[in-house]
Coordinates of C-alpha atoms and ligand atoms in Angstrom, one line a residue:
M1 CA -3.7 3.5 15.3
S2 CA -1.8 6.4 16.9
P3 CA -0.1 8.6 14.3
A4 CA 1.5 10.7 17.0
K5 CA 4.2 13.2 16.3
P6 CA 7.7 11.6 16.7
E7 CA 9.7 12.6 19.7
P8 CA 13.0 14.4 18.7
G9 CA 15.3 11.8 17.3
R10 CA 12.6 9.2 16.9
I11 CA 11.3 8.0 13.6
G12 CA 7.7 8.8 12.7
P13 CA 5.6 9.9 9.7
S14 CA 7.3 13.2 9.3
N15 CA 10.9 11.8 9.0
V16 CA 10.4 8.2 8.0
A17 CA 11.3 8.8 4.3
R18 CA 14.6 10.3 5.5
A19 CA 15.3 7.2 7.6
F20 CA 14.7 5.1 4.5
D21 CA 17.2 7.3 2.6
E22 CA 19.8 6.2 5.2
H23 CA 18.9 2.5 4.9
A24 CA 18.3 2.3 1.1
R25 CA 21.5 0.5 0.3
S26 CA 20.9 -2.3 2.7
Y27 CA 17.1 -2.6 2.1
D28 CA 17.1 -5.1 -0.8
R29 CA 19.5 -7.5 1.0
L30 CA 17.4 -7.4 4.2
V31 CA 14.1 -8.0 2.5
G32 CA 15.7 -10.7 0.3
A33 CA 16.6 -12.6 3.5
N34 CA 12.9 -12.4 4.6
R35 CA 11.5 -15.6 3.2
G36 CA 8.2 -15.0 1.4
Y37 CA 8.7 -11.2 1.0
H38 CA 8.7 -11.1 -2.8
E39 CA 6.3 -14.0 -3.3
H40 CA 3.8 -12.3 -1.0
L41 CA 4.0 -9.0 -2.9
R42 CA 3.4 -11.0 -6.1
M43 CA 0.3 -12.7 -4.5
T44 CA -1.1 -9.3 -3.5
A45 CA -0.6 -8.0 -7.1
R46 CA -2.3 -11.1 -8.5
R47 CA -5.2 -10.6 -6.0
M48 CA -5.9 -7.3 -7.7
G49 CA -7.3 -9.3 -10.6
L50 CA -5.8 -7.1 -13.3
R51 CA -7.0 -8.2 -16.7
D52 CA -5.3 -8.9 -20.1
R53 CA -1.7 -8.8 -18.6
G54 CA -2.4 -5.2 -17.9
A55 CA -2.7 -4.1 -21.5
G56 CA -4.0 -0.6 -21.7
L57 CA -4.0 -0.2 -17.8
R58 CA -2.4 2.7 -15.8
L59 CA -1.3 1.6 -12.4
L60 CA 0.3 3.3 -9.3
D61 CA 2.7 1.7 -6.9
L62 CA 2.6 4.1 -3.9
G63 CA 5.5 3.9 -1.5
C64 CA 7.4 1.9 -4.1
G65 CA 10.8 2.0 -2.3
T66 CA 13.5 0.2 -4.2
G67 CA 11.0 -1.2 -6.6
A68 CA 10.2 -4.6 -5.0
S69 CA 6.4 -4.0 -5.1
T70 CA 6.8 -2.4 -8.6
Q71 CA 8.3 -5.6 -9.8
A72 CA 5.4 -7.6 -8.3
L73 CA 2.9 -5.3 -10.0
L74 CA 4.9 -5.7 -13.3
D75 CA 4.8 -9.5 -12.9
A76 CA 1.0 -9.4 -12.6
A77 CA 0.5 -6.9 -15.4
P78 CA 3.6 -6.9 -17.7
E79 CA 1.9 -4.8 -20.3
A80 CA 0.6 -2.0 -18.0
E81 CA 2.0 1.5 -17.6
I82 CA 3.2 1.6 -14.0
I83 CA 4.2 4.7 -12.0
G84 CA 6.1 4.1 -8.7
V85 CA 6.0 6.9 -6.2
D86 CA 8.2 7.4 -3.1
A87 CA 9.3 10.2 -0.8
S88 CA 12.8 8.8 -0.3
S89 CA 15.2 9.9 -3.1
E90 CA 17.7 7.2 -2.1
M91 CA 15.2 4.4 -2.2
L92 CA 14.0 5.7 -5.6
S93 CA 17.6 5.9 -7.0
I94 CA 18.0 2.2 -6.2
A95 CA 14.7 1.5 -7.9
R96 CA 15.6 3.6 -11.0
A97 CA 19.0 1.8 -11.4
K98 CA 17.2 -1.5 -12.0
T99 CA 16.2 -2.7 -15.5
W100 CA 12.6 -1.8 -16.4
P101 CA 10.5 -1.9 -19.5
P102 CA 9.6 1.5 -21.0
G103 CA 6.1 1.5 -19.4
V104 CA 7.6 1.8 -15.9
S105 CA 8.6 5.1 -14.4
F106 CA 9.2 6.7 -11.0
V107 CA 8.2 9.9 -9.3
H108 CA 9.7 11.5 -6.2
A109 CA 6.8 12.7 -4.1
R110 CA 5.0 12.3 -0.8
V111 CA 1.8 10.4 -1.2
D112 CA 0.2 13.0 1.0
D113 CA 0.7 15.5 -1.9
L114 CA 0.3 13.6 -5.1
A115 CA -1.5 16.3 -7.1
S116 CA 1.4 18.7 -6.9
A117 CA 3.7 16.0 -8.3
G118 CA 1.3 15.7 -11.3
I119 CA -0.3 12.5 -10.1
T120 CA -3.9 13.1 -10.9
G121 CA -6.5 10.5 -11.9
L122 CA -7.8 8.3 -13.1
Y123 CA -5.9 5.0 -12.6
D124 CA -6.9 1.3 -13.2
G125 CA -5.4 0.1 -9.9
I126 CA -3.3 1.2 -6.9
L127 CA -0.9 -1.0 -4.9
A128 CA 0.4 0.4 -1.5
A129 CA 2.8 -2.1 0.1
Y130 CA 4.1 -1.4 3.6
L131 CA 3.1 2.2 3.2
L132 CA -0.1 3.0 5.1
R133 CA 1.4 2.4 8.6
N134 CA 3.9 5.2 7.9
L135 CA 1.3 7.9 7.2
S136 CA 0.1 10.4 9.7
E137 CA -3.3 10.8 8.0
P138 CA -4.4 7.4 6.8
N139 CA -8.0 8.4 6.3
A140 CA -7.0 11.4 4.1
A141 CA -4.7 9.1 2.2
L142 CA -7.4 6.5 1.6
R143 CA -9.7 9.3 0.4
S144 CA -7.1 10.6 -2.1
F145 CA -6.4 7.0 -3.4
Y146 CA -10.1 6.5 -3.9
A147 CA -10.4 9.7 -5.9
L148 CA -7.5 8.6 -8.1
L149 CA -9.2 5.3 -9.1
K150 CA -11.6 4.7 -11.9
P151 CA -15.0 3.4 -10.8
G152 CA -14.6 -0.3 -10.1
A153 CA -10.8 -0.2 -10.0
P154 CA -8.9 -1.9 -7.1
L155 CA -6.8 -0.7 -4.3
A156 CA -4.5 -3.3 -2.7
V157 CA -3.0 -2.4 0.7
H158 CA -0.3 -4.9 1.6
E159 CA 0.5 -4.3 5.2
Y160 CA 1.3 -5.8 8.6
S161 CA -1.7 -5.8 10.9
V162 CA -1.4 -7.6 14.3
A163 CA -3.5 -5.6 16.8
D164 CA -6.5 -8.0 16.7
S165 CA -4.5 -11.1 17.8
A166 CA -2.3 -11.7 20.9
R167 CA -0.7 -14.6 19.1
S168 CA 0.2 -12.4 16.0
K169 CA 1.6 -9.6 18.3
A170 CA 3.8 -12.2 20.2
I171 CA 5.1 -13.7 17.0
W172 CA 5.8 -10.3 15.5
S173 CA 7.8 -9.2 18.5
A174 CA 9.7 -12.4 18.6
V175 CA 10.6 -12.1 14.9
C176 CA 11.6 -8.5 15.3
W177 CA 13.8 -8.8 18.4
G178 CA 15.2 -12.2 17.4
V179 CA 15.9 -11.6 13.8
I180 CA 14.9 -8.3 12.1
I181 CA 16.4 -5.8 14.6
P182 CA 19.7 -7.5 15.1
M183 CA 20.1 -8.3 11.4
G184 CA 19.2 -4.8 10.4
K185 CA 21.7 -3.4 12.8
L186 CA 24.4 -5.7 11.5
R187 CA 23.7 -4.9 7.9
S188 CA 23.1 -1.2 8.1
G189 CA 24.9 -0.1 11.3
S190 CA 21.8 1.2 13.0
A191 CA 18.8 -0.5 14.5
D192 CA 16.6 2.7 14.5
L193 CA 14.5 2.0 11.4
Y194 CA 13.9 -1.6 12.5
K195 CA 12.8 -0.6 16.0
Y196 CA 10.5 1.8 14.3
L197 CA 9.2 -1.0 12.1
W198 CA 8.4 -3.1 15.2
R199 CA 6.7 -0.3 17.0
S200 CA 4.8 1.1 14.0
V201 CA 3.3 -2.4 13.3
L202 CA 2.1 -2.7 17.0
D203 CA 0.6 0.8 16.7
F204 CA -1.2 0.1 13.4
D205 CA -4.8 -0.8 13.0
G206 CA -6.0 -4.3 13.5
V207 CA -7.7 -6.1 10.6
E208 CA -11.2 -5.0 11.7
A209 CA -10.2 -1.3 12.2
F210 CA -8.5 -1.1 8.8
T211 CA -11.4 -2.7 6.9
T212 CA -13.7 -0.3 8.7
R213 CA -11.6 2.6 7.5
M214 CA -11.8 1.3 3.9
H215 CA -15.6 0.9 4.1
A216 CA -15.9 4.4 5.6
T217 CA -13.9 5.8 2.7
G218 CA -16.4 4.3 0.2
F219 CA -14.5 1.2 -0.9
V220 CA -16.7 -1.8 -1.8
D221 CA -16.0 -5.5 -2.1
V222 CA -13.5 -5.1 0.8
K223 CA -11.8 -8.4 1.6
V224 CA -8.8 -9.4 3.6
Q225 CA -6.4 -12.3 2.9
T226 CA -3.2 -13.4 4.6
F227 CA -0.2 -15.5 3.6
P228 CA 1.4 -18.8 4.4
G229 CA 4.6 -18.9 6.6
W230 CA 5.4 -17.0 9.7
Q231 CA 3.6 -14.0 8.1
Q232 CA 0.2 -15.8 8.5
H233 CA -2.2 -13.4 10.2
I234 CA 0.6 -10.9 10.4
V235 CA 0.9 -9.6 6.8
H236 CA -2.4 -9.1 4.9
T237 CA -3.7 -8.0 1.6
F238 CA -6.6 -5.5 2.1
L239 CA -8.4 -5.3 -1.2
G240 CA -11.2 -3.0 -2.1
R241 CA -12.7 -1.3 -5.2
R242 CA -13.9 2.1 -5.9
A243 CA -17.7 1.8 -6.1
P244 CA -18.8 1.3 -9.7
E245 CA -20.8 4.1 -11.2
P246 CA -24.5 3.5 -10.8
D247 CA -26.0 2.0 -13.9
T248 CA -27.2 4.7 -16.3
P249 CA -31.0 4.2 -16.3
P250 CA -32.6 3.6 -19.7
L251 CA -33.4 6.9 -21.4
G252 CA -36.3 8.7 -19.9
L253 CA -36.7 6.2 -17.0
N254 CA -35.8 8.7 -14.3
L255 CA -37.7 11.6 -15.9
K256 CA -40.4 13.0 -13.7
K257 CA -43.7 11.5 -14.8
K258 CA -45.5 14.0 -17.0
A259 CA -48.9 15.1 -15.7
E260 CA -51.6 13.2 -17.5
P261 CA -53.9 15.3 -19.6
R262 CA -57.1 15.9 -17.6
D263 CA -60.5 15.1 -19.1
D264 CA -62.5 17.9 -17.5
Ligands
LIG1 C1 8.8 -0.5 3.8 S1 9.1 0.5 2.4 C2 8.2 -0.4 1.2 C3 8.8 -0.4 -0.2 C4 8.1 -1.2 -1.2 N1 6.7 -0.9 -1.4 C5 8.3 -2.7 -0.9 O1 7.2 -3.4 -0.8 O2 9.4 -3.2 -0.7 C6 8.1 1.9 2.7 C7 8.4 3.0 1.7 O3 7.4 4.0 1.9 C8 8.0 5.3 1.7 N2 7.2 6.3 2.3 C9 6.9 6.5 3.6 N3 6.1 7.5 3.8 C10 5.9 8.0 2.6 C11 5.1 9.1 2.2 N4 4.4 9.9 3.0 N5 5.0 9.3 0.8 C12 5.7 8.6 -0.1 N6 6.4 7.5 0.3 C13 6.5 7.3 1.7 C14 9.4 5.1 2.2 O4 10.3 6.1 1.7 C15 9.7 3.7 1.8 O5 10.4 3.7 0.7

């Protein structure tokens, strides 16, 4: 992955949220035309294995955009408290305008700086859908997500990852140049964000590299699943858990052995 600085006028991690501001009004129509988009988000949210319809759980949807991933999380855990976070005020205003139960709220913040927006731990689960590829410091982001999770709680990263497969890269480029880029330009008047999408996916980690990053951060039970449709081996759920706290040893078991009284 090469989180290089964008050239002037080019979209990159430092200005991608601003680019989403400009495309916010056409975003829902475009993703709605992408068959499988919403169902795949729901599958990722279900893969998190959230218990009891989310009753009593606090969840984060990082890079929530217009709320598509927030809705998926809500479908999997309708009784949870869910906080959606995004750096684009326009994407958030579309999310906020939708109808949500009282447990859902939204915060305008960069995920690189969650603490200053009052997002501090601990949470019962984090979903980050189509976000990681946009960050300049993915390792730092993974570390901060890890620190926000309760021991044993899941992180689901829902993301494009094609670098390990020539076939996936070819299908991705064909879908982008045949459908996404022309349709994006038609609907929003500019192809810039969609060309960035194409390029950022090609630059992002392959499945192996990203799972290695997760392991290196400390995540356990890391597994990767894909989806049916053209997205197969192109879009993935990367699931991992914060390591559970080591079992507390029975009282006294880890005390240093007392010196035996000597007979002499
Ligand atoms: C492709 S959209 C995904 C939206 C939503 N998760 C979904 O599945 O439809 C990516 C979102 O990430 C946000 N984003 C990008 N970089 C960010 C950052 N550093 N902090 C917070 N949000 C960011 C963008 O503003 C955008 O709304």
